[in-house]
Amino acid sequence: MDIVRIFDTTLRDGEQSPGCSMTVPEKVRMARQLESLGVDVIEGGFPIASRGDLEGMRAVAREIRGCTVAALARSRRDDIDAALDALSGAAHPRLHTFLATSDLHLHHKLRMTREEALDSISTNVRYARERCAEVEFSAEDAIRSDIDFLCEAVSWAVRAGATIINLPDTVGYAVPEEYAAMFHRVIEYLDGADGITLSAHCHDDLGLAVANSLAAVRAGARQLELTINGIGERAGNAALEEVAVLLRVRQATLGVTTNIHLDKLYATSRLLTEITGVPVAPNKAVVGANAFAHEAGIHQDGILKNPLTYEIISPEAVGVPKRQLVLGKHSGRNALRAALVEIGYAPTPEELDECYQRVSALADKSKHIHNRDLLTIAHQVLRKRGTPSAVAAE
Ligand code: KIV
Ligand code: ZN
């Protein structure tokens, strides 16, 4: 089965999101966790950007031995030199250089002609390749670039020595069919792109980053650039945990796999939250607090009979400690019985009925039923039996 390589950019693109900057020791801690998660590449930073970025990148490069470490550089010699310096201690270094290829960026941001862009790509990719065994070239804003010029630009990068070509949707503008079509065109232009790894890098401005990453894989991309919890510029990047689970759950249909150890996803997400202090939305797929919580009575009943009824992957498979049957105004008797048994009560059908009425009444007034509420209700109802054996496991 084909492997899709996972390029994690939590420490670079992710760190660019507001409130997510990390100190050097925090970056190293996160990088170790990413290595044990099984990512293939860790992008550790953008060394020219600041002293801190350079130091962080150096420390990550020295620490990580089990996977590739990438450093980002614009298509400029001073950037590339800073990145090479930061990578000097790496076991498996990759120089990642980029230049925008859309007319919008070339004209308004870089004030460059297309010819100057081609020259810059050729000169700087060659310069990087002479000093680093592995070079990735990213055509920034690829999706809004003129497709013929994009093809030409990436072929110049390939001729200059880049073996990984990344086609980013820098502004999260693409729809999946369009993103896939761009990959098809580039692969065709490169005569099948033998020996070249095509890479996707999607931002989430329209909420399509994961869908676009999937479209790219179906069109032939074999590297995906992702971040933990989907952090990144503006609306963020495609979330690593979502893509990894997607590729595993739908493996039979997609025919590809990754090297990610799914059972480490939750711990990795939690570590990032702990380091940055930026919380994950409760309804976030895979790692959100409600991702494996069930409140509706019909769902709870199904889950208790067979978890597959309402779960496409088990919480344990992604390292979430336990599924939650949430007691609230939508929950049912079976979930309530399970919760009571869990806290040591074995209600008769009548007692369960009375507990249920009380829980429902409370749930109408308050958003959450806490364990202490359940304990109080159970104690009041089961105490009526008049024997201490009311409190016992079944
Ligand atoms: O979004 C983007 O285009 C990038 C590149 C630098 C890869 O982050
Ligand atoms: Zn980006």
XYZ file of C-alpha atoms and ligand atoms in Angstrom:
403
model
C 0.000 0.000 0.000
C 1.235 3.501 -0.872
C 2.467 5.598 2.043
C 1.456 9.233 2.358
C 4.295 10.995 4.170
C 3.228 13.347 6.936
C 5.098 16.649 7.108
C 4.243 18.331 10.377
C 4.468 22.116 10.383
C 3.066 22.777 13.875
C 6.374 24.332 14.911
C 6.519 26.630 11.872
C 3.171 27.453 10.194
C 1.353 26.472 13.408
C 3.559 28.664 15.498
C 2.640 31.590 13.227
C -0.905 31.586 14.579
C -1.739 34.185 17.232
C -0.949 33.024 20.764
C 0.870 29.901 19.607
C 4.506 30.966 19.800
C 6.761 28.567 21.693
C 10.018 28.849 23.583
C 13.020 26.752 22.578
C 12.462 24.071 25.280
C 8.762 23.941 24.380
C 9.615 23.400 20.721
C 11.972 20.584 21.621
C 9.359 18.945 23.850
C 6.764 19.165 21.108
C 9.223 17.889 18.482
C 9.994 14.793 20.595
C 6.287 14.083 20.849
C 5.847 14.504 17.080
C 8.723 12.102 16.468
C 7.092 9.476 18.682
C 3.756 10.120 16.939
C 5.420 8.877 13.746
C 5.513 11.962 11.522
C 7.981 11.695 8.631
C 9.111 15.326 8.623
C 9.130 18.007 11.319
C 9.378 21.575 10.074
C 11.052 23.232 13.032
C 10.953 26.887 12.050
C 11.873 29.743 9.753
C 15.402 30.521 10.965
C 15.816 33.926 9.267
C 12.650 35.221 10.980
C 14.135 35.791 14.452
C 16.906 34.789 16.815
C 14.395 32.640 18.726
C 13.347 30.840 15.555
C 16.962 30.141 14.681
C 17.701 28.797 18.179
C 14.512 26.729 18.240
C 15.284 25.262 14.838
C 18.872 24.447 15.848
C 17.721 22.718 19.019
C 15.098 20.645 17.179
C 17.648 19.690 14.502
C 20.112 18.491 17.159
C 17.491 16.603 19.167
C 15.521 14.683 16.545
C 17.251 11.616 15.089
C 14.325 9.461 13.976
C 12.779 11.547 11.216
C 13.592 14.335 8.767
C 13.889 17.880 10.081
C 13.068 20.742 7.706
C 13.902 24.444 7.902
C 12.076 27.077 5.867
C 13.775 29.736 3.740
C 12.569 32.229 1.165
C 14.170 31.968 -2.242
C 17.121 34.090 -1.112
C 20.692 33.240 -0.300
C 20.723 34.813 3.210
C 17.556 32.890 4.164
C 18.997 29.658 2.824
C 22.273 30.206 4.672
C 20.399 30.755 7.956
C 18.367 27.603 7.368
C 21.490 25.585 6.502
C 23.182 26.840 9.649
C 20.144 25.815 11.748
C 20.091 22.376 10.106
C 23.780 21.677 10.583
C 23.228 19.293 13.524
C 20.362 17.376 11.898
C 20.555 13.638 11.199
C 18.207 13.957 8.198
C 18.053 17.605 7.080
C 15.708 19.081 4.474
C 15.989 22.585 3.119
C 12.524 23.935 2.305
C 12.542 26.989 0.084
C 9.600 28.854 -1.371
C 8.647 31.555 -3.805
C 5.195 32.777 -4.794
C 4.141 31.943 -8.335
C 0.814 33.779 -8.623
C 0.840 37.051 -10.553
C -0.898 38.669 -7.586
C 2.005 37.879 -5.272
C 4.715 38.392 -7.859
C 3.439 41.761 -8.956
C 2.109 43.298 -5.741
C 4.177 41.649 -3.013
C 7.495 40.711 -4.575
C 7.519 43.232 -7.446
C 9.071 40.594 -9.643
C 8.448 39.533 -13.196
C 7.780 35.905 -14.064
C 11.230 35.679 -15.654
C 12.864 36.973 -12.483
C 10.902 34.427 -10.480
C 12.118 31.548 -12.661
C 15.666 32.807 -12.334
C 15.361 33.065 -8.554
C 13.924 29.529 -8.272
C 16.640 28.070 -10.438
C 19.528 29.875 -8.732
C 18.379 29.357 -5.161
C 17.156 25.783 -5.419
C 20.504 24.881 -7.043
C 22.399 26.752 -4.309
C 20.416 24.881 -1.635
C 20.780 21.506 -3.352
C 24.559 21.870 -3.526
C 24.566 22.203 0.284
C 21.733 19.950 1.426
C 20.903 16.454 0.207
C 17.155 17.038 0.249
C 15.437 20.142 -1.070
C 11.727 20.930 -1.125
C 10.369 23.749 -3.246
C 7.007 25.357 -2.479
C 5.189 27.462 -5.049
C 3.439 29.822 -2.659
C -0.140 30.640 -3.695
C 0.068 27.817 -6.249
C -3.704 27.508 -6.489
C -4.124 31.104 -7.711
C -1.186 30.875 -10.106
C -1.533 30.676 -13.842
C -1.350 26.910 -14.333
C 1.059 27.038 -17.295
C 3.428 29.299 -15.393
C 3.113 27.122 -12.284
C 4.089 24.051 -14.335
C 7.062 25.902 -15.745
C 8.156 27.139 -12.325
C 8.060 23.698 -10.714
C 9.911 22.155 -13.644
C 12.682 24.730 -13.108
C 12.782 23.753 -9.427
C 13.019 20.073 -10.355
C 15.814 20.719 -12.850
C 17.688 22.660 -10.169
C 17.521 19.687 -7.784
C 14.298 19.836 -5.756
C 12.813 16.375 -5.213
C 9.776 17.452 -3.227
C 7.368 19.895 -4.864
C 4.739 21.479 -2.678
C 1.666 23.140 -4.214
C 0.061 25.154 -1.409
C -3.392 26.592 -1.179
C -1.877 29.461 0.774
C -5.107 31.367 1.294
C -7.565 28.482 1.678
C -9.365 29.395 -1.548
C -9.526 26.086 -3.417
C -12.381 23.645 -3.733
C -11.377 19.974 -3.850
C -11.917 19.334 -7.591
C -9.888 22.387 -8.493
C -7.067 21.497 -6.122
C -6.958 17.941 -7.513
C -6.943 19.260 -11.091
C -3.841 21.345 -10.338
C -1.986 18.225 -9.161
C -3.061 16.283 -12.249
C -1.790 19.049 -14.528
C 1.571 19.356 -12.779
C 2.117 15.586 -12.716
C 1.286 15.402 -16.408
C 3.633 18.302 -17.195
C 6.422 16.540 -15.270
C 5.826 13.363 -17.327
C 4.477 11.392 -14.398
C 6.777 13.128 -11.887
C 8.953 10.022 -11.398
C 11.297 10.452 -8.463
C 9.422 13.574 -7.324
C 7.138 13.689 -4.290
C 4.172 16.006 -4.777
C 3.023 17.669 -1.577
C -0.174 19.433 -0.481
C -0.359 22.298 2.015
C -3.879 23.566 2.680
C -5.198 26.432 4.762
C -8.665 26.360 6.232
C -10.160 29.756 5.357
C -13.227 28.099 3.813
C -13.176 25.081 6.102
C -11.920 22.861 3.270
C -8.313 22.191 4.293
C -8.860 18.512 5.100
C -11.111 17.953 2.064
C -8.532 19.589 -0.191
C -5.709 17.530 1.310
C -7.731 14.407 0.593
C -8.376 15.543 -2.981
C -4.632 16.034 -3.437
C -3.898 12.506 -2.216
C -6.436 11.119 -4.667
C -4.719 13.111 -7.416
C -1.283 11.700 -6.572
C 0.174 13.793 -3.709
C 2.257 11.631 -1.399
C 3.167 14.205 1.217
C 0.715 16.252 3.280
C 1.693 19.305 5.301
C -0.389 19.443 8.469
C -0.494 20.798 12.001
C -1.682 19.415 15.307
C -5.108 20.813 16.266
C -5.116 22.543 12.862
C -3.289 25.607 14.197
C -1.682 27.929 11.642
C -1.961 31.261 9.891
C -5.478 32.796 10.066
C -8.012 29.933 10.063
C -5.175 27.420 10.368
C -3.850 24.460 8.399
C -5.323 21.029 7.733
C -5.421 19.212 11.085
C -3.018 16.299 11.307
C -5.244 14.266 13.627
C -8.227 14.591 11.273
C -6.269 13.619 8.167
C -4.518 10.695 9.902
C -7.817 9.272 11.152
C -9.505 9.885 7.802
C -6.779 7.986 5.934
C -7.011 5.105 8.423
C -10.808 4.871 8.657
C -11.215 5.035 4.864
C -8.040 3.092 4.041
C -9.872 0.408 2.079
C -11.390 3.016 -0.226
C -8.343 5.256 -0.544
C -5.629 2.596 -0.758
C -3.029 4.642 1.133
C -1.616 4.594 4.618
C 0.580 6.739 6.898
C 3.241 6.051 9.520
C 1.243 7.827 12.242
C 0.634 5.981 15.518
C -2.987 6.954 15.987
C -3.018 6.077 19.670
C -0.666 9.004 20.338
C -2.891 11.632 18.702
C -4.796 12.682 21.782
C -1.692 13.051 23.964
C -0.033 15.101 21.222
C -3.026 17.401 20.944
C -3.135 17.825 24.724
C 0.569 18.595 24.895
C 0.178 21.355 22.320
C -2.746 22.832 24.249
C -0.726 22.671 27.452
C 2.247 24.412 25.821
C 0.356 27.155 23.961
C -2.624 27.570 26.279
C -4.827 27.673 23.165
C -7.811 25.379 23.778
C -9.397 23.007 21.313
C -13.101 23.535 20.489
C -15.229 20.889 22.237
C -16.756 19.770 18.944
C -13.369 19.444 17.192
C -13.095 16.132 15.333
C -10.931 13.415 16.933
C -9.490 15.426 19.844
C -12.337 17.705 21.008
C -13.906 17.031 24.406
C -17.162 15.973 22.731
C -15.636 13.910 19.920
C -16.586 10.703 21.757
C -19.379 12.022 23.974
C -22.934 10.840 23.391
C -25.946 12.574 24.868
C -29.004 11.551 22.841
C -30.786 8.598 24.412
C -31.088 6.734 21.110
C -27.348 7.117 20.508
C -26.457 6.067 24.044
C -28.598 2.974 23.717
C -26.877 2.110 20.416
C -23.403 2.696 21.829
C -24.087 0.454 24.833
C -25.276 -2.325 22.514
C -22.524 -1.910 19.905
C -20.203 1.142 19.719
C -20.046 0.854 15.925
C -23.624 2.138 15.777
C -22.452 5.691 16.447
C -18.654 5.630 16.376
C -16.511 5.184 13.262
C -13.363 4.749 15.355
C -13.001 3.924 19.030
C -11.751 6.561 21.474
C -8.991 4.160 22.599
C -7.683 3.921 19.019
C -6.760 7.612 19.068
C -5.647 7.581 22.694
C -8.743 9.220 24.181
C -9.033 7.723 27.662
C -12.719 6.798 27.489
C -15.980 7.481 25.691
C -18.476 9.538 27.651
C -22.167 8.956 27.896
C -23.274 12.432 28.854
C -26.255 12.763 31.137
C -28.491 15.575 30.021
C -32.031 16.216 28.930
C -31.570 14.106 25.793
C -30.080 11.062 27.461
C -31.865 7.779 28.055
C -32.425 5.155 30.746
C -29.749 2.751 29.513
C -27.026 5.386 29.788
C -28.287 6.362 33.221
C -28.174 2.754 34.380
C -24.596 2.436 33.068
C -23.604 5.636 34.897
C -25.182 4.426 38.133
C -23.447 1.053 37.903
C -20.175 2.853 37.275
C -20.495 4.779 40.522
C -21.442 1.641 42.461
C -25.248 1.505 42.383
C -27.430 -1.319 41.115
C -30.901 0.178 40.659
C -34.067 -1.884 40.341
C -36.275 -0.920 37.361
C -38.447 1.227 39.670
C -35.431 2.958 41.191
C -33.988 3.561 37.754
C -37.284 5.107 36.750
C -37.296 7.459 39.698
C -33.647 8.429 39.166
C -34.485 9.077 35.530
C -37.342 11.443 36.426
C -35.074 13.380 38.791
C -32.183 13.557 36.339
C -34.530 14.780 33.599
C -35.987 17.458 35.878
C -32.508 18.636 36.816
C -31.324 18.550 33.206
C -34.178 20.862 32.209
C -32.769 23.446 34.601
C -29.009 23.042 34.221
C -26.705 22.444 31.246
C -24.599 19.694 32.829
C -25.309 16.810 35.170
C -22.181 16.318 37.216
C -21.146 13.150 38.987
C -21.914 14.766 42.328
C -25.538 15.444 41.158
C -25.889 11.830 40.136
C -24.492 10.645 43.458
C -26.990 12.801 45.354
C -29.930 11.543 43.304
C -28.824 7.914 43.548
C -28.315 8.221 47.257
C -31.744 9.808 47.818
C -33.590 7.289 45.655
C -31.795 4.114 46.612
C -31.697 5.006 50.306
C -35.470 4.533 50.345
C -34.888 0.806 50.110
C -33.831 1.191 53.698
C -30.819 -1.085 53.478
C -27.188 -0.146 53.083
C -26.863 -2.890 50.465
C -28.542 -0.451 48.093
C -25.052 0.765 47.410
C -23.360 -2.173 45.813
C -22.085 -3.389 42.552
C -24.483 -5.632 40.720
O 0.892 28.607 3.080
C 1.970 28.580 2.439
O 2.017 28.784 1.233
C 3.178 28.301 3.185
C 4.430 28.093 2.398
C 5.570 28.833 2.976
C 4.713 26.621 2.298
O 3.140 28.175 4.398
Zn 1.052 27.812 5.088
